[in-house]
Structures are given as C-alpha cells and as structure tokens.
Coordinates of C-alpha atoms and ligand atoms in Angstrom, one line a residue:
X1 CA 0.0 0.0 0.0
X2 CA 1.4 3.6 -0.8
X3 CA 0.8 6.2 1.4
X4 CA -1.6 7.8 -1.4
X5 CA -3.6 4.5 -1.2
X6 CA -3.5 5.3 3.1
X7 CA -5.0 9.1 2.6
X8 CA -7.8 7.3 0.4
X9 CA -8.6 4.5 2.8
X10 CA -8.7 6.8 5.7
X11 CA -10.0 9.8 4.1
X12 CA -13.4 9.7 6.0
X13 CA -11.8 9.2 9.0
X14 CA -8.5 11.9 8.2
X15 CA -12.1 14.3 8.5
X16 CA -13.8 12.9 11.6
X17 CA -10.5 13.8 13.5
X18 CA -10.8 17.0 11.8
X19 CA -13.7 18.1 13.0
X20 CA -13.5 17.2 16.2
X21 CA -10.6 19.4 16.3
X22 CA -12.4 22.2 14.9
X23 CA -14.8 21.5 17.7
X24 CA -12.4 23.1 20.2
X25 CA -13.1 27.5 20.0
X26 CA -9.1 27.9 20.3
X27 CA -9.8 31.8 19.7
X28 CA -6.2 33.5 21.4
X29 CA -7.0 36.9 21.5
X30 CA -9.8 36.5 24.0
X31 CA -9.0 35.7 27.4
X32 CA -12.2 34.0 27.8
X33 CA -11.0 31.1 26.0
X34 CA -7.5 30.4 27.4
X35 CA -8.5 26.8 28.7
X36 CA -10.2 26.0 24.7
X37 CA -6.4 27.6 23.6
X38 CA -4.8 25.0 25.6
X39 CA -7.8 22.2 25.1
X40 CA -6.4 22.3 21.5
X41 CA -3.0 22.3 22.1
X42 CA -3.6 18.9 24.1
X43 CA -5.8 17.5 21.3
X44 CA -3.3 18.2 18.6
X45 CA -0.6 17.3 20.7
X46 CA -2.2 13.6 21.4
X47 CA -3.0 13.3 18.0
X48 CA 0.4 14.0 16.8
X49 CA 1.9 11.6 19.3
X50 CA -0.6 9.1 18.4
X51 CA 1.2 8.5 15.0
X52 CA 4.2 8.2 16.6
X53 CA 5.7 11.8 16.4
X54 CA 7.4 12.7 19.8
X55 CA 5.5 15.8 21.0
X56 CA 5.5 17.9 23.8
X57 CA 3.7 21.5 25.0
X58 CA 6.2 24.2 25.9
X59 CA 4.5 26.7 28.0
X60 CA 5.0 30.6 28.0
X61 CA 4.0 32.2 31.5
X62 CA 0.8 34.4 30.5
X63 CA 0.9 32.6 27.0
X64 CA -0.5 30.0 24.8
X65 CA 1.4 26.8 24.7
X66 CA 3.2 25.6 21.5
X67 CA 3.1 22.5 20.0
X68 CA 6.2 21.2 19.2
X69 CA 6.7 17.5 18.1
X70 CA 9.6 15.6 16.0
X71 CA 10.2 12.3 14.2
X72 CA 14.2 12.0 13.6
X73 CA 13.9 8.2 12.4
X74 CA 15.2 8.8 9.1
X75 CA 18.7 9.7 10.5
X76 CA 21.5 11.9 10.9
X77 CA 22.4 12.3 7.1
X78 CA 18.5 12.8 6.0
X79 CA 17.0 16.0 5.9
X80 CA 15.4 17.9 7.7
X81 CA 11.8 19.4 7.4
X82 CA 10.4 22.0 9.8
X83 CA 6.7 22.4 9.6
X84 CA 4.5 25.7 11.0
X85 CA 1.1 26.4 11.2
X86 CA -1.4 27.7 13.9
X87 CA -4.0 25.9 15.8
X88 CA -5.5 29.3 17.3
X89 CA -8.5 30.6 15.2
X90 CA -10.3 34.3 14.9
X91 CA -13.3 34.8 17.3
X92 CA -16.7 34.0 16.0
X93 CA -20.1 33.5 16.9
X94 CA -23.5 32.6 14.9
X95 CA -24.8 36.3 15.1
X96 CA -21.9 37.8 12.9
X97 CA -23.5 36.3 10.3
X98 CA -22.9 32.4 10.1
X99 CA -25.7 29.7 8.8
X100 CA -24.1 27.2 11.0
X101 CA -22.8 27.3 14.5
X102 CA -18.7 28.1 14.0
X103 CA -17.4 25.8 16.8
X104 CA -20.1 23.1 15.2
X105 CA -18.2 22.0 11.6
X106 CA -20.5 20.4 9.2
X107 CA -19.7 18.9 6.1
X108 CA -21.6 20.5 3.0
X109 CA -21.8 20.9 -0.6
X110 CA -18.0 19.8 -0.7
X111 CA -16.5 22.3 2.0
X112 CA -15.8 21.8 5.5
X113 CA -18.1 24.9 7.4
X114 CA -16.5 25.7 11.0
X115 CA -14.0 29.1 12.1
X116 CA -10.7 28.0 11.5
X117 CA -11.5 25.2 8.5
X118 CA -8.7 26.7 6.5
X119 CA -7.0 29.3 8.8
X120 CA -5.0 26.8 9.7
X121 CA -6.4 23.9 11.8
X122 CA -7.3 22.3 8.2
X123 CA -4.0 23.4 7.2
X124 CA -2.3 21.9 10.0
X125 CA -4.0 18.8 9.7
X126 CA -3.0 18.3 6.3
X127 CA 0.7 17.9 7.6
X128 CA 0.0 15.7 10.4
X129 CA -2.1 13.4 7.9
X130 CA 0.5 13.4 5.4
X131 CA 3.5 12.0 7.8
X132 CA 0.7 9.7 9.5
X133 CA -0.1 8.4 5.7
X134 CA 3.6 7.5 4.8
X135 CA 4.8 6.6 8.5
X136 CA 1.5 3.8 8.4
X137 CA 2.0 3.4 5.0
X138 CA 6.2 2.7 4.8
X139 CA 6.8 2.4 8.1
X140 CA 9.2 5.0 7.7
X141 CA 9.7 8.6 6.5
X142 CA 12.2 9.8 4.0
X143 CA 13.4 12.8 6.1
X144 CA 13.4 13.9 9.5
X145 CA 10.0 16.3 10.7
X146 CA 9.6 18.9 13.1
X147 CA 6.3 20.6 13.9
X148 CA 6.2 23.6 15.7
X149 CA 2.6 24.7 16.0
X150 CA 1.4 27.9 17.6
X151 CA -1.2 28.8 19.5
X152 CA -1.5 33.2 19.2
X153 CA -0.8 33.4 15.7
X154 CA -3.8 35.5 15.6
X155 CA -2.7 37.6 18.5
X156 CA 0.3 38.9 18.3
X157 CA 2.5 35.8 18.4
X158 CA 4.9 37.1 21.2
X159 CA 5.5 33.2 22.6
X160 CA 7.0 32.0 19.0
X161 CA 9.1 35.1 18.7
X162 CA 10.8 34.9 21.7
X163 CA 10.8 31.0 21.2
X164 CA 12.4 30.9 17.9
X165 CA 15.5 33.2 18.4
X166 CA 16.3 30.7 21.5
X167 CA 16.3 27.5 20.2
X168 CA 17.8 28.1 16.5
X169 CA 19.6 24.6 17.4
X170 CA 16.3 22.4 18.3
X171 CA 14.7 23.9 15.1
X172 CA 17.5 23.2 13.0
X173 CA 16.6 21.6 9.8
X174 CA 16.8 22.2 5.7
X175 CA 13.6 24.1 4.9
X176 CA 10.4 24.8 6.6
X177 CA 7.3 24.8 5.1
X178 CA 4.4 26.8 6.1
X179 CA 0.4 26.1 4.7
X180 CA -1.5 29.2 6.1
X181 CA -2.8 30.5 2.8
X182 CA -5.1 30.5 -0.5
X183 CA -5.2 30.3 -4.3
X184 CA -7.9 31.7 -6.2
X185 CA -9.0 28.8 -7.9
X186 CA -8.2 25.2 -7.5
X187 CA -6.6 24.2 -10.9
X188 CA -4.1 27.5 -10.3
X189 CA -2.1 26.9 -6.7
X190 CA 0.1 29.4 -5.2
X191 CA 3.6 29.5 -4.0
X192 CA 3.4 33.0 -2.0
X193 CA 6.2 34.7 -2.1
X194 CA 6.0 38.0 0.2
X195 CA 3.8 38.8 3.2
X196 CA 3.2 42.4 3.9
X197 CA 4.0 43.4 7.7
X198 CA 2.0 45.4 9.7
X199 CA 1.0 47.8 12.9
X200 CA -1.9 48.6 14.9
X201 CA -3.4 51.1 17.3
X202 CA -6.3 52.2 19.2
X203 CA -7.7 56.2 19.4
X204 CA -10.3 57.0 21.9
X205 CA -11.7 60.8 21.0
X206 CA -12.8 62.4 24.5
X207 CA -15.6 65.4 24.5
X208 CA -17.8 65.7 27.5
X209 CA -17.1 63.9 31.1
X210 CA -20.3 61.9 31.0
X211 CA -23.2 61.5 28.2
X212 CA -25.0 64.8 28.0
X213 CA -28.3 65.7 27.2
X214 CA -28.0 67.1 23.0
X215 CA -30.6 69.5 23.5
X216 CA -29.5 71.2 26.5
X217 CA -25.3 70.8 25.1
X218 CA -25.7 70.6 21.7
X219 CA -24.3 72.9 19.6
X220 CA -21.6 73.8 22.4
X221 CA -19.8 70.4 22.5
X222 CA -17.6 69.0 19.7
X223 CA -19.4 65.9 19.1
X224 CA -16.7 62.9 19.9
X225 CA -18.4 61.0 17.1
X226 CA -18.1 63.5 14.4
X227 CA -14.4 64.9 15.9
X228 CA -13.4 61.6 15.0
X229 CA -15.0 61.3 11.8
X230 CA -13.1 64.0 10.7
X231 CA -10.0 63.2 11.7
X232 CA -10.2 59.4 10.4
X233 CA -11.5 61.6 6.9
X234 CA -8.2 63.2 7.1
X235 CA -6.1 60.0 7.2
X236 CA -6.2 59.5 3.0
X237 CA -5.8 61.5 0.1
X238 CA -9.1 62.0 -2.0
X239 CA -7.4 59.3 -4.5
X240 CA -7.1 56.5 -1.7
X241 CA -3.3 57.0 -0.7
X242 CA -3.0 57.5 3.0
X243 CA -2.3 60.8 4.3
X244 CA 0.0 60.6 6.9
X245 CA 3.7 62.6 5.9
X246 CA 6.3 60.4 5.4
X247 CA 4.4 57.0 5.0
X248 CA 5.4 56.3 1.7
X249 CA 9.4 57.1 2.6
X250 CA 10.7 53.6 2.3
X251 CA 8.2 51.6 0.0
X252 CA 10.4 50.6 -2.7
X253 CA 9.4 51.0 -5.9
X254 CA 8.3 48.4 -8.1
X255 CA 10.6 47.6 -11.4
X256 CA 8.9 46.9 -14.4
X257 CA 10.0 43.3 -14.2
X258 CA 8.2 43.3 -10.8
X259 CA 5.4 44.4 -12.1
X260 CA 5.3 42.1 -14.9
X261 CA 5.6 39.0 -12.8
X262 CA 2.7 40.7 -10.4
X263 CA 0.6 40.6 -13.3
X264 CA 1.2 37.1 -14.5
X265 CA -1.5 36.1 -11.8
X266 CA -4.2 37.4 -13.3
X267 CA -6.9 39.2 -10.6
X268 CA -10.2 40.9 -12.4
X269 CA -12.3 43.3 -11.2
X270 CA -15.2 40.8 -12.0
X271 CA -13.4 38.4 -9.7
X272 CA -12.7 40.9 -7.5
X273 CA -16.6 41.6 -7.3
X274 CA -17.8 38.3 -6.4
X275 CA -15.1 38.1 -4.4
X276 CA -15.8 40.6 -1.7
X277 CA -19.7 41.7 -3.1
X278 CA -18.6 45.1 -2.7
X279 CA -19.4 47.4 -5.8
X280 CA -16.6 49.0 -7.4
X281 CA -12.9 49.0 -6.5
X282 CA -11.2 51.3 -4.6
X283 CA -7.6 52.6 -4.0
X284 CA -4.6 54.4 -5.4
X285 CA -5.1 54.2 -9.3
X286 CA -1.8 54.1 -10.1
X287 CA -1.6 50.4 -9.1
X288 CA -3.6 47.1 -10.0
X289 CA -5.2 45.4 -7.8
X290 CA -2.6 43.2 -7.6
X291 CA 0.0 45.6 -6.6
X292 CA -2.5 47.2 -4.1
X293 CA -3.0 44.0 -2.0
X294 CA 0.4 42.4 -2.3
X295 CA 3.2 45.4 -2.6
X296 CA 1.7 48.7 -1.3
X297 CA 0.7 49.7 2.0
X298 CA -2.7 50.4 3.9
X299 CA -3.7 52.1 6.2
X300 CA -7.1 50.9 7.0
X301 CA -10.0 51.5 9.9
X302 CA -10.7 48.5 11.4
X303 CA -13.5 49.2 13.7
X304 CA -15.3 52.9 15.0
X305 CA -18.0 52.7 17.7
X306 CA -19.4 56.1 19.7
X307 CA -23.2 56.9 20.9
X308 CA -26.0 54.9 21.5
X309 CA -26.8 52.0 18.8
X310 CA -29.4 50.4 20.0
X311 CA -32.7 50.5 19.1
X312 CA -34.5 54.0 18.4
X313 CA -33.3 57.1 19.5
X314 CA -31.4 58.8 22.2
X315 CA -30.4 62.7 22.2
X316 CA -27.3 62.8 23.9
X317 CA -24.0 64.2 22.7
X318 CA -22.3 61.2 23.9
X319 CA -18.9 61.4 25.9
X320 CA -16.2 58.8 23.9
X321 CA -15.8 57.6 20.2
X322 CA -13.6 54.9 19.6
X323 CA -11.5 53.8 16.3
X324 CA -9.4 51.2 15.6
X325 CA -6.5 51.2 12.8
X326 CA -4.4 48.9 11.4
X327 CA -1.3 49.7 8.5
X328 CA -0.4 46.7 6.5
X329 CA 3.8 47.4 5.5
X330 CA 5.7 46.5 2.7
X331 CA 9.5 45.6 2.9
X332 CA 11.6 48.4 4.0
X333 CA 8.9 50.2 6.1
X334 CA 10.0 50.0 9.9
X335 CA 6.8 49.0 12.0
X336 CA 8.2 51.2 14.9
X337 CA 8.6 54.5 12.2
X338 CA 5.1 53.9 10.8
X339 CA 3.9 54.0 14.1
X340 CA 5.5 56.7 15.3
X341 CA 4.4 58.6 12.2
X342 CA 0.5 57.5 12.4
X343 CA 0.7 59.2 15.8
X344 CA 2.7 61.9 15.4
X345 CA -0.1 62.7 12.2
X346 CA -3.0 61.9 14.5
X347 CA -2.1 64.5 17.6
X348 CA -1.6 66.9 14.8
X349 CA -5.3 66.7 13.0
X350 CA -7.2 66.4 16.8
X351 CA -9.1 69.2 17.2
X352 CA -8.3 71.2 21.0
X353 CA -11.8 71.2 21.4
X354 CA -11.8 67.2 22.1
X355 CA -9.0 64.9 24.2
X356 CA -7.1 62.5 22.2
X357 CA -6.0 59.3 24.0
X358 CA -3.8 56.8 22.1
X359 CA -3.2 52.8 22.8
X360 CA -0.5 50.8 21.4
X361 CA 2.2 48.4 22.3
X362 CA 5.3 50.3 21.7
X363 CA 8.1 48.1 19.6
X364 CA 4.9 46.1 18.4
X365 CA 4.4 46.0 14.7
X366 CA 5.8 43.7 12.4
X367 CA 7.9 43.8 9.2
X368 CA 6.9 42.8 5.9
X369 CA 9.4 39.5 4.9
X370 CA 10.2 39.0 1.1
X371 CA 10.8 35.2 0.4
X372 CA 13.6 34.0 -1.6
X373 CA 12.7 31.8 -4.4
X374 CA 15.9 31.5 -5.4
X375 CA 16.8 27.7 -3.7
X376 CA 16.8 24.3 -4.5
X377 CA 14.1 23.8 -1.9
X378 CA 11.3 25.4 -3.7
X379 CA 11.8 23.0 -6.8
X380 CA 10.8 20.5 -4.3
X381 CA 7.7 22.6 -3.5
X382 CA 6.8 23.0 -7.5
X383 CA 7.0 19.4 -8.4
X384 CA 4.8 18.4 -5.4
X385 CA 2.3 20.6 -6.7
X386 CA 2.7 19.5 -10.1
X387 CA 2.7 15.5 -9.2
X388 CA 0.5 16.2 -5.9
X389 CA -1.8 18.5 -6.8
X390 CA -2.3 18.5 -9.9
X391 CA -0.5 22.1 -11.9
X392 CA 2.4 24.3 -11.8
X393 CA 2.1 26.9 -9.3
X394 CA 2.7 30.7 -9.8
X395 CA 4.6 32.7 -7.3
X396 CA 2.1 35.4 -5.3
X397 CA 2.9 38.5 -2.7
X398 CA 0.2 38.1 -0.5
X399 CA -1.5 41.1 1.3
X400 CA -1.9 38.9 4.8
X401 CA 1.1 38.3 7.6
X402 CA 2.5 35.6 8.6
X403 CA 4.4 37.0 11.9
X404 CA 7.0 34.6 12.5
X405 CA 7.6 33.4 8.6
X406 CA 10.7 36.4 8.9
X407 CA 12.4 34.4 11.5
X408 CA 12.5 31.5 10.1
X409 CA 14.5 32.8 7.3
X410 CA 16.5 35.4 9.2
X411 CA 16.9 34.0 11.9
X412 CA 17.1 30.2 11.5
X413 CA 18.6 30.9 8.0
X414 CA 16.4 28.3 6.2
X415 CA 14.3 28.7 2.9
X416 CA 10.6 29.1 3.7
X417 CA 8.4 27.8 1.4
X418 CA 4.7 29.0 2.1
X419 CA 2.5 26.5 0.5
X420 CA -1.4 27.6 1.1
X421 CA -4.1 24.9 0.3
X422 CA -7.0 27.2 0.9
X423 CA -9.1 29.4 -1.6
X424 CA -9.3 33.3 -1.6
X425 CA -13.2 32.5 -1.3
X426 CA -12.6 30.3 1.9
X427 CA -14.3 33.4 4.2
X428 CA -11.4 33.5 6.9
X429 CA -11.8 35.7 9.6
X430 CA -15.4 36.5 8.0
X431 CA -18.5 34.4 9.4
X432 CA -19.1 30.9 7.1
X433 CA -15.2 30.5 7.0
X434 CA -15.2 26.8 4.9
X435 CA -12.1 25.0 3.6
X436 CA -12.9 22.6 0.2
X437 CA -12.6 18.5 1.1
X438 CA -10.9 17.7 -2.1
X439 CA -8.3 20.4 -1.4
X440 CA -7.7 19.3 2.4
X441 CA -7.7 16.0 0.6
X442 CA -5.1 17.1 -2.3
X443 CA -3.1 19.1 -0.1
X444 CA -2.3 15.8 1.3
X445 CA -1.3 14.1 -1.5
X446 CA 1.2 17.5 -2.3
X447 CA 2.4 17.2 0.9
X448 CA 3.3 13.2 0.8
X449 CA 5.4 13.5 -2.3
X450 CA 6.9 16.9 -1.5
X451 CA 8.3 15.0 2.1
X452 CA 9.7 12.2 -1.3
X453 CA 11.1 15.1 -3.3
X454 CA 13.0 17.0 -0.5
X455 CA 15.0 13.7 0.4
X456 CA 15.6 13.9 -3.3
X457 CA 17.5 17.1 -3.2
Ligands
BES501 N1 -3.3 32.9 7.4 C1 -3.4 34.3 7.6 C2 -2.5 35.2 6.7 C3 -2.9 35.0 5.3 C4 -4.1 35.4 4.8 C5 -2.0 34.4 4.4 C6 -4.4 35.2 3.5 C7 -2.3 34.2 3.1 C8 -3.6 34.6 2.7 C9 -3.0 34.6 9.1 O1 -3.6 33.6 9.9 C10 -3.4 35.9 9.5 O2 -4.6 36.1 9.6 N2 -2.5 36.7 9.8 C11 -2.7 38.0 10.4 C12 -1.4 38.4 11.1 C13 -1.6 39.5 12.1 C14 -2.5 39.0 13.3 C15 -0.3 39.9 12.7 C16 -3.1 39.0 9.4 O3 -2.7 39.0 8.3 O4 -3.9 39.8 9.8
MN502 MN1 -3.5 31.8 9.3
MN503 MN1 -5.7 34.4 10.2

C-alpha cells in the first residue's frame, strides 16, 4: 500500500478527527477562552503523538502553549523538514453572520463549514495526515520532521518570537514549510512569495465627562463622534493614498520586471466583485489590484463605535468615540517608524476642542518579509504541486502576515516555502469560514510527495 492508497482508505476518518478538532473554539485573543487555547494544544498534541511523532507543550507564562513535536527516524544524514502552522482561530459567533454554528463543523456541498477550516487547523491537519499516511504506509519517512505549531498566531504571536531566536539549534533543519494561505482557484495553486507586515493602534476621541443631554449641550460640544469622523476623513488622500507625511518614505518601488511578474497572476475586477460583493474598487489608481493587495501599503480602519446603537433614538452628545487602525507594510517600512508617524499625524489633525487618547504596544508592529525563491528547496515545492496537486504553481505577494515566517529565514537561515491549500473565497476571519474537502484532501497528497522530493534534493 502507498501512502496515497493510506490518505484514500482513511479519508473519511482523516475528517472525523478533523472536526473534532475544529470542535475546540481555540480563539487567542480572548481571554475567555485560554482553557479551549490550551484544550487544543492537548488534542493536537495527542494526536500527533498518536502517530508516533514525539511531541510535547512548551509553556509561556501568560501565554498559549506551542506544540512542538519531532520524528528523527530517518537519520543523521537525511534532511530535515520544519513544519509551521497555527491551531489558534479568529473569534466568531453565529450572530456575525454564520448559517451554521462556528465551533459546530458540518460537512456541506464539498466544504468543511466551521472558524478556523482553512486558517489553519485544516492546514495543520494536512501535515499531520501526510507524515501519518507514509509513517502507516512505509513504516518509515524519507526525512526527518519537526512541527512547531502555535497557538497566538492570531494575537500577536509574542511566545514563537521569543521561542524561535532561543532555540535556533532544536529547530535546525533544511527548509520549513508553512500552509497558512489560499489560491484563487483550484486548478491554479500558489507558491506566496511575500507577506506584507503590519501595525496597529487604538484612538479613543474624548468630549464631554459623561453622556449629555444634545438638546441642553448641543451645539456647544464637539461631538466625539463627528471629531473623530473628521479626523479618520483626514487620514487619506481623496485618490485612496494615505495621508500621513512620510508614510510612503521607504516603499520601494516596483521595477517593471516586478510588475510584470505581479501581473502574471491574473486578478479581475469581476473576480474581485464576487469576491468581496462590494461594488466598485477602490484605491490608489496608479496600481492594480494586484500591486495594491500584495506590494503597497494600507492604512485601514478597522473598527469605530461612539453613541447609543441600539434601538431608536437617544439625544445625547455622547462622551467617547472609539477607532481602531491597522497599517499593513511593505519591505523596507520599519513598524516602529510607521507608528511613530501614524501618531505623530493623528495629535496633529485632533481638534483642541476634544482629548485624544492613544493605545499601542510600543516596539509592536511587524515587518513585511520577502521570500527568496531563489533555492533548490522550492523546486521541491513545485514538483509536489505538479505531481500532488495537480498544476504548476505561480509565485504570489500576498496582502496577509505571517508574523513569525521572517524568523524562520532570518533567523534560522532556512528557505521558507509558504504552501497555502485554501481558496481566496474560503471566508477566513469572515462568518461561514469553509475549507474545500478535495483540497484538504489534495493538499495531502502534495504534501506526501513533497516529504519524497525533499529527500531527493
Ligand atoms: N493565514 C493568515 C495570513 C494569510 C491570509 C496568508 C491570507 C495568506 C492569505 C494569518 O492567519 C493571518 O490572519 N495573519 C494575520 C497576522 C496578524 C494578526 C499579525 C493577518 O494577516 O492579519
Ligand atoms: Mn493563518
Ligand atoms: Mn488568520
């Protein structure tokens, strides 16, 4: 029996176990839910150890635990892979706009329905089938594996970073592989190669001490509501490029060669359209779409409460307005200039006639990583496509982060290959999030013969 001949025997059962793990609501940035965090951690922990990889939990005071887990059977002289993912998920709940319940996966119409289906417990799981497949299979694996799978991915990720840079001789291996990301259609996968980098921050607009009535104050008061409105109007240009002085300092520009391999992957406005149901695009005109998601940067309001939203009607001229903004970076911007220069632009367009009060983590923020595709490792990641999968994939910058994918090349010096499985449509982070079976099922597959062609190189 091949491995292939495994997957297809145990397919059924490959997505039992999955759903069970999508059972757990491992959402990190809530507090609420450390003990689900770590309830998933365990799960994926046992179920790695159940095929015979050698796993354990390394805890973090204060933070979620990582899953880290190795089979070293095929020797000294073998290769090494090291395999990421994250097992942590975006919050979600039914009334945000979901048919099904998110922590209740259901299989329909082809696609796996639950919050994190295909960011990245699918992902993930792909991996651990794979090595289960040609371990039960062979008895054996062509080259070494490590996992190490995180837990706050989706918040911040400050357990991994100050993991990573510590142990640089426990993760030592040849090339690390990373499937945390999507192709727009099936037949056309996606080797992504660029992540943009990012910052965020919090503005709370202060007028009067308490609600007040609008009919006795208003008129008087600077509305918090509309101060903010105006100054969140102020942070773009009328043609969609941000506002802020200086922001554009470091972007590098793109060469015409650049641009030329940007648009070899095709991206329409049509598919843009049913894509995001939104009507017409928007953004700085000088750029495709393309260029705008995957090589400029953003600057983009994430969420803006203030007043009373319930139902009806309520006259006050209320005391706070909130925003939150996030900046996604290119390469060369530095996270802690952005910031700096975000802020430094924000004091400046507050009105006196409100209080401006400003939340961030200082040093936070993240830089954008280029990938080098310039290694014998990601001929290893084409051909698995190719015999996996099913087609040649076509190199992508991607508009999303990957937080830790820059250490792994800096740090640990080893090619990264990022090797998504998912679709664009896949609605992560949005409610109905989904991943497609016969992708979790190909990505498999992909994965079994790319574990054959890296002990080939
Ligand atoms: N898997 C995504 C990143 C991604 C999205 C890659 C789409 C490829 C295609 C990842 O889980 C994610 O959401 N990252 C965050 C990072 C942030 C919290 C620092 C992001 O991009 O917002
Ligand atoms: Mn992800
Ligand atoms: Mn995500």
């Amino acid at each position: 029996m091949t491995p292939h001949d495994y997957a297809r025997q145990h397919a059924e059962e490959f997505r039992a176990q999955l759903l069970d793990f999508l059972r757990i609501p491992s959402v990190s940035t809530d507090e609420a839910y450390k003990p689900e965090v770590r309830r998933a951690a365990e799960w994926l922990a046992a179920e790695m150890q159940r095929i015979g990889i050698t796993t354990e939990l390394i805890d973090m005071p204060g933070r979620h635990p990582l899953v880290y887990g190795e089979w070293m059977g095929a020797g000294e002289n073998a290769r090494t892979v090291l395999i990421y993912g994250h097992y942590d998920v975006q919050p979600a709940k039914k009334a945000d706009g979901w048919d099904t319940e998110p922590f209740e996966p259901v299989e329909k119409d082809g696609f796996i329905w639950a919050r994190g289906a295909t960011d990245d417990k699918g992902q993930v799981y792909i991996h651990v089938k794979a090595v289960e497949a040609v371990l039960k299979a062979e008895g054996t694996l062509p080259v070494n594996v490590k996992f190490i799978i995180e837990g706050e991915e989706e918040s911040g990720g400050q357990h991994i970073a100050a993991y990573v840079p510590q142990h640089v001789d426990k993760l030592k291996a040849d090339v690390c592989v990373v499937s945390d990301g999507s192709m727009s259609r099936v037949e056309q996968p996606v080797i992504v190669n660029a992540l943009r980098g990012g910052i965020g921050l919090e503005i709370t607009i202060h007028g009067p001490s308490a609600d007040v009535h609008s009919g006795m104050y208003g008129g008087t008061l600077h509305n918090p509501n509309q101060a903010l409105a105006e100054i969140i109007a102020k942070l773009h240009n009328p043609d969609g490029s941000v506002a802020v002085p200086g922001f554009y300092e470091d972007v590098r520009v793109l060469t015409p060669q650049e641009r030329a391999e940007i648009a070899a992957v095709p991206w329409t406005d049509d598919e843009w359209r049913s894509e995001t149901g939104a009507q017409i695009p928007w953004g700085e005109p000088d750029y495709t779409l393309s260029e705008r998601v995957g090589a400029r940067p953003t600057l983009e309001i994430t969420g803006m409460a203030g007043g009373y939203y319930e139902r009806g009607f309520k006259n006050i001229v209320p005391s706070k307005a909130w925003a939150k903004i996030s900046c996604r970076l290119v390469p060369d911007q530095k996270p802690h200039k952005i910031l700096h220069q975000v802020v430094e632009y924000i004091k400046q367009i507050t009105p006196p006639t409100v209080r401006l009060e400003l939340a961030y983590r200082e040093g936070g923020g993240i830089e954008a990583t280029l990938i080098n595709t310039n290694n014998p490792m990601m001929q290893a990641a084409i051909n698995a496509y190719e015999k996996g999968w099913g087609g040649t994939p076509v190199f992508k910058r991607e508009g999303g982060g990957i937080p830790i994918v820059g250490a792994f090349q800096n740090v640990l010096g080893l090619p990264v290959l990022l090797m998504g499985f998912g679709l664009n449509t896949d609605g992560l982070h949005g409610p109905n999030e989904h991943f497609s079976i016969d992708m979790f099922h190909r990505g498999i597959n992909t994965i079994i013969v790319f574990l054959n062609e890296v002990a080939q190189i």
